[in-house]
């Protein structure tokens, strides 16, 4: 039997559940749902199957949550460039 990577406290679970229910961003909801399912006792294979995500994607999300908490799990650090159009265009 594998050891859990994390255990949520009651307040953490309630906060994640509340944010999961209130968010409009599907990507954030999916990530929070994965963590909540794992905390409820589901194994990684079951969660991957339930959410239709690749097991490596789930592993990245779990590692992000385990190392940085909810902020690391729900932040997207996309940085775009300035583009190629001038101000006049």
CSV table of C-alpha atoms in Angstrom, one decimal:
chain,number,residue,atom,x,y,z
A,1,UNK,CA,0.0,0.0,0.0
A,2,UNK,CA,1.3,3.4,-1.0
A,3,UNK,CA,1.6,6.2,1.5
A,4,UNK,CA,-0.4,9.3,0.9
A,5,UNK,CA,1.6,12.3,-0.2
A,6,UNK,CA,-0.5,14.7,1.8
A,7,UNK,CA,-3.4,14.8,4.2
A,8,UNK,CA,-5.8,17.6,4.3
A,9,UNK,CA,-7.0,19.1,7.5
A,10,UNK,CA,-10.7,19.6,7.9
A,11,UNK,CA,-10.4,23.4,7.3
A,12,UNK,CA,-8.2,22.8,4.2
A,13,UNK,CA,-10.7,20.3,2.8
A,14,UNK,CA,-13.5,22.8,3.4
A,15,UNK,CA,-11.6,25.6,1.8
A,16,UNK,CA,-10.7,23.5,-1.3
A,17,UNK,CA,-14.3,22.3,-1.6
A,18,UNK,CA,-15.6,25.8,-1.4
A,19,UNK,CA,-13.2,27.1,-4.0
A,20,UNK,CA,-14.0,24.1,-6.2
A,21,UNK,CA,-17.7,24.9,-6.1
A,22,UNK,CA,-17.2,28.6,-6.6
A,23,UNK,CA,-14.6,28.8,-9.4
A,24,UNK,CA,-15.6,29.6,-13.0
A,25,UNK,CA,-12.2,28.3,-14.3
A,26,UNK,CA,-12.6,24.7,-15.4
A,27,UNK,CA,-8.8,24.2,-15.1
A,28,UNK,CA,-8.7,25.2,-11.5
A,29,UNK,CA,-11.8,23.2,-10.7
A,30,UNK,CA,-10.4,20.1,-12.2
A,31,UNK,CA,-7.1,20.4,-10.2
A,32,UNK,CA,-9.0,21.0,-7.0
A,33,UNK,CA,-11.3,18.1,-7.7
A,34,UNK,CA,-8.3,15.8,-8.2
A,35,UNK,CA,-6.8,16.7,-4.8
A,36,UNK,CA,-10.2,16.3,-3.1
A,37,UNK,CA,-10.7,12.9,-4.7
A,38,UNK,CA,-7.2,11.7,-3.6
A,39,UNK,CA,-7.9,13.0,-0.1
A,40,UNK,CA,-11.1,11.0,0.0
A,41,UNK,CA,-9.2,7.8,-0.5
A,42,UNK,CA,-9.3,7.3,-4.3
A,43,UNK,CA,-6.1,6.1,-5.8
A,44,UNK,CA,-4.3,7.9,-8.6
A,45,UNK,CA,-5.5,5.5,-11.3
A,46,UNK,CA,-9.1,5.9,-10.3
A,47,UNK,CA,-8.7,9.7,-10.2
A,48,UNK,CA,-7.1,9.8,-13.6
A,49,UNK,CA,-9.9,7.7,-15.0
A,50,UNK,CA,-12.6,9.8,-13.4
A,51,UNK,CA,-11.3,13.1,-14.6
A,52,UNK,CA,-10.1,11.7,-17.9
A,53,UNK,CA,-6.5,13.1,-17.5
A,54,UNK,CA,-3.2,11.5,-18.1
A,55,UNK,CA,-1.5,10.0,-15.0
A,56,UNK,CA,1.5,12.2,-15.5
A,57,UNK,CA,-0.7,15.3,-15.5
A,58,UNK,CA,-2.2,14.1,-12.1
A,59,UNK,CA,1.3,13.5,-10.8
A,60,UNK,CA,2.4,17.1,-11.7
A,61,UNK,CA,-0.7,18.5,-10.0
A,62,UNK,CA,0.0,16.4,-6.8
A,63,UNK,CA,3.6,17.4,-6.8
A,64,UNK,CA,2.7,21.1,-7.2
A,65,UNK,CA,0.2,20.8,-4.4
A,66,UNK,CA,2.5,18.9,-2.1
A,67,UNK,CA,5.3,21.4,-2.6
A,68,UNK,CA,3.5,24.7,-2.8
A,69,UNK,CA,-0.1,24.2,-1.6
A,70,UNK,CA,-3.2,25.5,-3.1
A,71,UNK,CA,-1.5,28.6,-4.6
A,72,UNK,CA,1.0,26.5,-6.6
A,73,UNK,CA,-1.8,24.2,-7.8
A,74,UNK,CA,-4.0,27.0,-9.0
A,75,UNK,CA,-1.6,29.6,-10.4
A,76,UNK,CA,-0.7,29.6,-14.1
A,77,UNK,CA,2.6,31.3,-14.8
A,78,UNK,CA,2.1,31.9,-18.5
A,79,UNK,CA,4.1,34.8,-19.8
A,80,UNK,CA,3.4,36.1,-23.3
A,81,UNK,CA,5.6,38.3,-25.4
A,82,UNK,CA,4.9,41.8,-26.6
A,83,UNK,CA,3.7,40.6,-30.0
A,84,UNK,CA,4.8,41.7,-33.4
A,85,UNK,CA,2.4,44.5,-34.1
A,86,UNK,CA,3.3,48.1,-33.6
A,87,UNK,CA,1.2,50.5,-31.6
A,88,UNK,CA,-0.2,52.1,-34.8
A,89,UNK,CA,-1.5,48.8,-36.1
